[in-house]
Coordinates of C-alpha atoms and ligand atoms in Angstrom, one line a residue:
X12 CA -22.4 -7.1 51.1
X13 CA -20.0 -4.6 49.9
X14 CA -19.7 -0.9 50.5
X15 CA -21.4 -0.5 47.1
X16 CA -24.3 -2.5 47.4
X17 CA -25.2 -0.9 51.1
X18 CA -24.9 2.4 49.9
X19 CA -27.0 1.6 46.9
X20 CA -30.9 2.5 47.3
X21 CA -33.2 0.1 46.1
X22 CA -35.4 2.9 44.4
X23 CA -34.1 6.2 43.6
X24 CA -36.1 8.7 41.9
X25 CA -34.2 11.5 40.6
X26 CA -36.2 14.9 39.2
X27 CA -38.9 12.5 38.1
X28 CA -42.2 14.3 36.9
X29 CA -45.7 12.8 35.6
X30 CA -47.7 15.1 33.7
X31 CA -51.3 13.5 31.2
X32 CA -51.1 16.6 28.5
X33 CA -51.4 19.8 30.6
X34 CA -52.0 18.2 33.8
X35 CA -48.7 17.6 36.4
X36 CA -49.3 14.9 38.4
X37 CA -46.2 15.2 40.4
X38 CA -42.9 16.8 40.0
X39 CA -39.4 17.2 40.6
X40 CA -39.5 14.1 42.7
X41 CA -36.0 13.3 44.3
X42 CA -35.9 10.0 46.6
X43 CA -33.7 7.4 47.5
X44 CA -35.2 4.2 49.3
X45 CA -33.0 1.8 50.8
X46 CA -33.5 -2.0 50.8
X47 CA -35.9 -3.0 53.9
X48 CA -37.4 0.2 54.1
X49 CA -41.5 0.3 54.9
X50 CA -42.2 3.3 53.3
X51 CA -46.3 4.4 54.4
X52 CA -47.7 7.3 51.6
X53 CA -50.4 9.8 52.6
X54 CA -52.0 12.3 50.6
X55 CA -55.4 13.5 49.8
X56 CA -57.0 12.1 47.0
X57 CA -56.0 12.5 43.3
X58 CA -52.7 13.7 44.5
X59 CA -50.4 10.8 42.7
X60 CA -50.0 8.2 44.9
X61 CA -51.3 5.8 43.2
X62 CA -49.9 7.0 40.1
X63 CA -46.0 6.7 41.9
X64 CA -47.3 2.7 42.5
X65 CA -47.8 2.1 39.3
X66 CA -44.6 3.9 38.5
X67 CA -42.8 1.8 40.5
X68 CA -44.6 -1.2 38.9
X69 CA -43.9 -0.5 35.2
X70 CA -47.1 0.2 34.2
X71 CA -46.8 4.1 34.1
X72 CA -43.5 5.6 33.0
X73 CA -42.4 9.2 34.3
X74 CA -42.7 11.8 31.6
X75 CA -39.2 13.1 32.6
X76 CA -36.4 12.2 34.6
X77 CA -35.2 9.0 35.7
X78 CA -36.9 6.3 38.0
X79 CA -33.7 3.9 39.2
X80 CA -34.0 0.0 40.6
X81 CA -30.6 -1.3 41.6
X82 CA -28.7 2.0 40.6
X83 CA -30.4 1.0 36.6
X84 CA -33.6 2.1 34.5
X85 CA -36.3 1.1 35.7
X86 CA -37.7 -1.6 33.1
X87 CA -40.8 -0.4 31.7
X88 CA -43.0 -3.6 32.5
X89 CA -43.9 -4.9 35.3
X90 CA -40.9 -7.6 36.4
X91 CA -41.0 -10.0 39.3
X92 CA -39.0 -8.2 41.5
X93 CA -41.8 -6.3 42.1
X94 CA -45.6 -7.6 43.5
X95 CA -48.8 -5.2 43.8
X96 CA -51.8 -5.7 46.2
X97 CA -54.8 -3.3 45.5
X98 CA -57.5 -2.4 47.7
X99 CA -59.7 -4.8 45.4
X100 CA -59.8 -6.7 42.4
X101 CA -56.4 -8.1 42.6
X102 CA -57.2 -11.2 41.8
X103 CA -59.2 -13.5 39.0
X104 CA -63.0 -13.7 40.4
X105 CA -63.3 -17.2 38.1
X106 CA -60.6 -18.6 39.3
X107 CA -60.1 -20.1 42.9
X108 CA -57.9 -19.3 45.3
X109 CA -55.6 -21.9 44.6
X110 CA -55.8 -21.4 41.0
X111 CA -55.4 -18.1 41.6
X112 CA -52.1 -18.4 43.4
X113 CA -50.9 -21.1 40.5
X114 CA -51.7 -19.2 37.8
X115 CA -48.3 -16.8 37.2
X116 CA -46.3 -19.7 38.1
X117 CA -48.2 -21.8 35.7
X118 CA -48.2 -19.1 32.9
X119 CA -44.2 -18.5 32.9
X120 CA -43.6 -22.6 33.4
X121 CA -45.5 -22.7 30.1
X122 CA -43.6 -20.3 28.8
X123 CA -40.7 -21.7 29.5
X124 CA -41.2 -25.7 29.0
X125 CA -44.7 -25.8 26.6
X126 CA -48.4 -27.0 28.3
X127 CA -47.5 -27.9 32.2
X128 CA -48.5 -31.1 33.6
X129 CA -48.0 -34.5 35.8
X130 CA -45.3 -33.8 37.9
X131 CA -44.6 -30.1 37.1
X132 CA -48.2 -29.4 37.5
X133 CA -47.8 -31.4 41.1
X134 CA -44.6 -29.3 42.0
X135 CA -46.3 -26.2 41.5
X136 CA -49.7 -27.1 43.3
X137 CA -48.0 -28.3 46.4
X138 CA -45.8 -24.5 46.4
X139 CA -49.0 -22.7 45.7
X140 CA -50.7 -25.2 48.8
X141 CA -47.7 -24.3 51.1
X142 CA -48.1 -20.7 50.0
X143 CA -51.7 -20.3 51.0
X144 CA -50.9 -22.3 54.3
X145 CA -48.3 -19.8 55.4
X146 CA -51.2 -16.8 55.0
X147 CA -54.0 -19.2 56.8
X148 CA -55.9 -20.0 53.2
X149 CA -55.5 -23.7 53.1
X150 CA -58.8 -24.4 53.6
X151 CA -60.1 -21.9 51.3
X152 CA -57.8 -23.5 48.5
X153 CA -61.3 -24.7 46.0
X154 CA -63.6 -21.5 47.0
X155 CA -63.8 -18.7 44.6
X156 CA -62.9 -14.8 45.5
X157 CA -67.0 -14.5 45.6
X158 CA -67.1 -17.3 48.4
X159 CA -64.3 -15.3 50.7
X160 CA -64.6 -12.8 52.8
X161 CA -62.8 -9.4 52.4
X162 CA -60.4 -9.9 54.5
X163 CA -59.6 -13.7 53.3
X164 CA -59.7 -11.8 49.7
X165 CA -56.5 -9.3 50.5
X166 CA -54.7 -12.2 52.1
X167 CA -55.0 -14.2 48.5
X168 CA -54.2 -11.0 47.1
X169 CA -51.1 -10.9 49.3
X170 CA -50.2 -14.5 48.9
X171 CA -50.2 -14.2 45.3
X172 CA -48.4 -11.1 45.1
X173 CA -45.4 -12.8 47.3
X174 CA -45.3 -16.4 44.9
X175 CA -42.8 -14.3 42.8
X176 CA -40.5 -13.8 45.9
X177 CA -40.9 -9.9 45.2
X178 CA -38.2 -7.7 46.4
X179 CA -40.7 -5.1 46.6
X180 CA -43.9 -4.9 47.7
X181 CA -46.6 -2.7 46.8
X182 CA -49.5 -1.8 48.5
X183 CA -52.0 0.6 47.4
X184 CA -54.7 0.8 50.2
X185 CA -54.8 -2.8 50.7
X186 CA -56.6 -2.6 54.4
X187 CA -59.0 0.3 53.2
X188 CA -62.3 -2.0 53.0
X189 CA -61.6 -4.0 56.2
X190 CA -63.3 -4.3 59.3
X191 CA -60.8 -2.7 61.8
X192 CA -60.9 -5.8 63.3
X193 CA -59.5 -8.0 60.0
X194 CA -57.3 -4.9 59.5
X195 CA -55.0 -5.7 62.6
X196 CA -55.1 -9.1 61.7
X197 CA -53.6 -7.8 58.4
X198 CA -51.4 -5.5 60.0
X199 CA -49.8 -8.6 62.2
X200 CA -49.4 -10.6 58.6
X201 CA -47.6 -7.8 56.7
X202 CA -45.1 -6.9 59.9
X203 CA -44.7 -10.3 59.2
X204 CA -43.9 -10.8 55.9
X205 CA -41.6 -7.1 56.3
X206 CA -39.8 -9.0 58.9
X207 CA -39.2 -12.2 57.6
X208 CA -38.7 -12.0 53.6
X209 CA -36.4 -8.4 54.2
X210 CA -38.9 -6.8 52.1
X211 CA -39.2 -3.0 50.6
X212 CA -42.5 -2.2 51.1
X213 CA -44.0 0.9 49.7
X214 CA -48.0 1.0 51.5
X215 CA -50.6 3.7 50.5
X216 CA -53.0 4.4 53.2
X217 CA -55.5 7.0 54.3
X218 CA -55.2 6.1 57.8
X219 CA -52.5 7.9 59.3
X220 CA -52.2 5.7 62.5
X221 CA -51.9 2.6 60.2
X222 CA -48.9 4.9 58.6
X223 CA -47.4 4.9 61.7
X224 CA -48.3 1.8 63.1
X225 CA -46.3 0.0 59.8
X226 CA -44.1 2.0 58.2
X227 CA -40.1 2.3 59.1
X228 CA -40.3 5.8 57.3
X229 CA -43.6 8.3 56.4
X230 CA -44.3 10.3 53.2
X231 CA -46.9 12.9 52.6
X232 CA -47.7 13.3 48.9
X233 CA -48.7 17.2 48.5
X234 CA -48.5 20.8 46.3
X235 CA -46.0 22.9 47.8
X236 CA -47.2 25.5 44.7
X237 CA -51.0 25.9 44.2
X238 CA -52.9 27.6 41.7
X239 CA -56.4 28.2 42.8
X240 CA -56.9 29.5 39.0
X241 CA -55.1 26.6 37.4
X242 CA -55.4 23.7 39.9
X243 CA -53.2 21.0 37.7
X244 CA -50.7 23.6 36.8
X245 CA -48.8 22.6 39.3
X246 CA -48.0 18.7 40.9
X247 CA -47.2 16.7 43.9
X248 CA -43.7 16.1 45.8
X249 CA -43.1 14.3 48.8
X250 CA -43.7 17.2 51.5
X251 CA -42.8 15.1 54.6
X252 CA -40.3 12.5 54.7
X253 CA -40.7 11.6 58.3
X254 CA -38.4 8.3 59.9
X255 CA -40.9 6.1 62.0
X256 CA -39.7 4.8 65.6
X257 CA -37.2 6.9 65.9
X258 CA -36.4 9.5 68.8
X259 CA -38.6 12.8 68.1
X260 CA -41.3 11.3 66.4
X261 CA -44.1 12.6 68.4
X262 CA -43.8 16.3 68.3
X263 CA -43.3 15.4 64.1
X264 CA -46.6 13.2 64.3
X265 CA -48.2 16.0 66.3
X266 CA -47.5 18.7 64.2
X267 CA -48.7 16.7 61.0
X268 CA -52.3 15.8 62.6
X269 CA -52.5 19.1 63.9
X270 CA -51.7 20.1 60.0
X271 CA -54.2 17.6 58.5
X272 CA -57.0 18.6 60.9
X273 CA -56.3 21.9 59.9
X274 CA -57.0 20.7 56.2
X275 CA -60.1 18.9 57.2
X276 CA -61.4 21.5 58.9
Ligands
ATP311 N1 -54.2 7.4 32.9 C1 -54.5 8.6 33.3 N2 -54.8 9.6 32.4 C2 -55.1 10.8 32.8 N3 -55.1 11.3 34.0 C3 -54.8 10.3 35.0 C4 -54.5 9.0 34.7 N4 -54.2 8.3 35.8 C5 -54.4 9.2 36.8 N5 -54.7 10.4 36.3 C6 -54.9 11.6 37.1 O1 -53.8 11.8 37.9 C7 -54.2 12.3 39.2 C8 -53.7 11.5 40.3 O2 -54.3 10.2 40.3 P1 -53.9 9.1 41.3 O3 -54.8 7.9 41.0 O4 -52.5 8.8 41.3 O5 -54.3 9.7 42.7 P2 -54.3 9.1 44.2 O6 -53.4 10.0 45.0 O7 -54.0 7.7 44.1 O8 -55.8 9.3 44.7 P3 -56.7 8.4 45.6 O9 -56.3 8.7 47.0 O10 -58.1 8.9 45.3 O11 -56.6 7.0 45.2 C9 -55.8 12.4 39.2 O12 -56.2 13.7 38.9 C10 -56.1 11.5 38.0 O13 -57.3 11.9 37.4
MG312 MG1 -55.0 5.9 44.6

């Protein structure tokens, strides 16, 4: 890697705002995210996390500014450099797992070489059968969404987000309906996946010790300007940008529970 490429970020908003008519969603956002990062997002609700995700995805576009992948525009379409996982419905409830994992494979082979079958249809079901093995799905390959649990639901989810070898991994409240039990289950599986495939990960979470527990850096989505008049007037930057495992981390961690039970409170 040269000098260029490491100094590079992988994301880089700069003076990025997303307003819907007279409502600002966020503003004046200026961030730089370097490849491998696990960046965990807190906020309270409606403050524009979600909205960043799907920023970041290509399905929203900022209404000023510039949103950078690679140092370039980011394009405005989803591409597959780029996977989401949901808290639900991220996947096809009428199709099966394994379907369900073959499917955007199956869609850009088709794309490319006309209907898929014999041994390109074999190829791809023995990747999408290795791909469910790796996330402990194998022998849920012929069961519908309906027929999985929760838990067994995100991990498809997961599985199929990673078929496009992402780059970047988005994760908007994946763990939020688990069982905390499932949920560090999860947790193990996407250290995991950070780890091994040198993945970006940007993870949306309510749970501030999941946050922590994950992330290799901490942002807190809030309004440093509020009108109490005019509540949308103003939007969201990242307040906190807090490194994770690093020396002084726990009088910063403190300071921000102490500041969120204050809001709670
Ligand atoms: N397509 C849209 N058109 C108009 N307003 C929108 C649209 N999408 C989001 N908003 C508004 O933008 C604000 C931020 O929404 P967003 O979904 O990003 O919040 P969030 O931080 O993800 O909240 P939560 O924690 O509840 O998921 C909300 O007030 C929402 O109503
Ligand atoms: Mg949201």
């Amino acid at each position: 890697m040269d000098n260029n490429t490491a100094l590079q970020p992988i994301i880089e908003a700069k003076n990025v705002w997303k307003e819907y008519g007279d409502h600002v969603v966020l503003e004046r956002l200026n961030i730089r995210v370097m490849q491998g990062e696990f960046v965990s997002i807190l906020g309270t609700s409606g403050c524009g996390k979600s909205t960043f995700l799907n920023m970041l995805l290509g399905t929203q576009s900022p209404s000023r500014g510039e949103l950078l992948l690679d140092g370039k525009p980011l394009n405005s379409e989803p591409g597959p450099e780029r996977g989401i996982v949901f808290q639900k419905y991220s996947v096809f409830p009428h199709m099966t797992a394994l379907q369900n994992i073959m499917v955007a494979d199956e869609f850009e082979a088709s794309r490319l070489l006309g209907k898929v079958w014999g041994s390109g249809k074999t190829a791809l079901k023995d990747k999408a059968m290795d791909q469910l093995d790796k996330l402990g799905l194998a022998h849920a390959a012929n069961r519908f969404p309906s027929e999985m649990s929760g838990g067994m639901q995100q991990r498809l989810a997961i599985a199929q987000a990673l078929m496009k070898k992402p780059r970047i991994l988005l994760l908007d409240e994946p763990f939020g309906a688990l069982d905390p039990g499932i949920r560090k289950d999860m947790h193990v599986l996407i250290n995991q996946i950070w780890q091994e495939q040198n993945l970006t990960i940007f993870m949306i979470t309510h749970d501030l010790q999941e946050g922590f527990k994950l992330g290799s850096r901490l942002w807190v989505f809030d309004k440093p300007r509020y009108d109490p008049q005019e509540p949308e007037r103003y939007g969201s930057q990242v307040t906190f940008d807090i490194p994770l495992n690093t020396p002084g981390q726990e009088a910063l961690i403190a300071d921000l529970q102490a500041k969120q039970q204050k809001e709670v409170a």
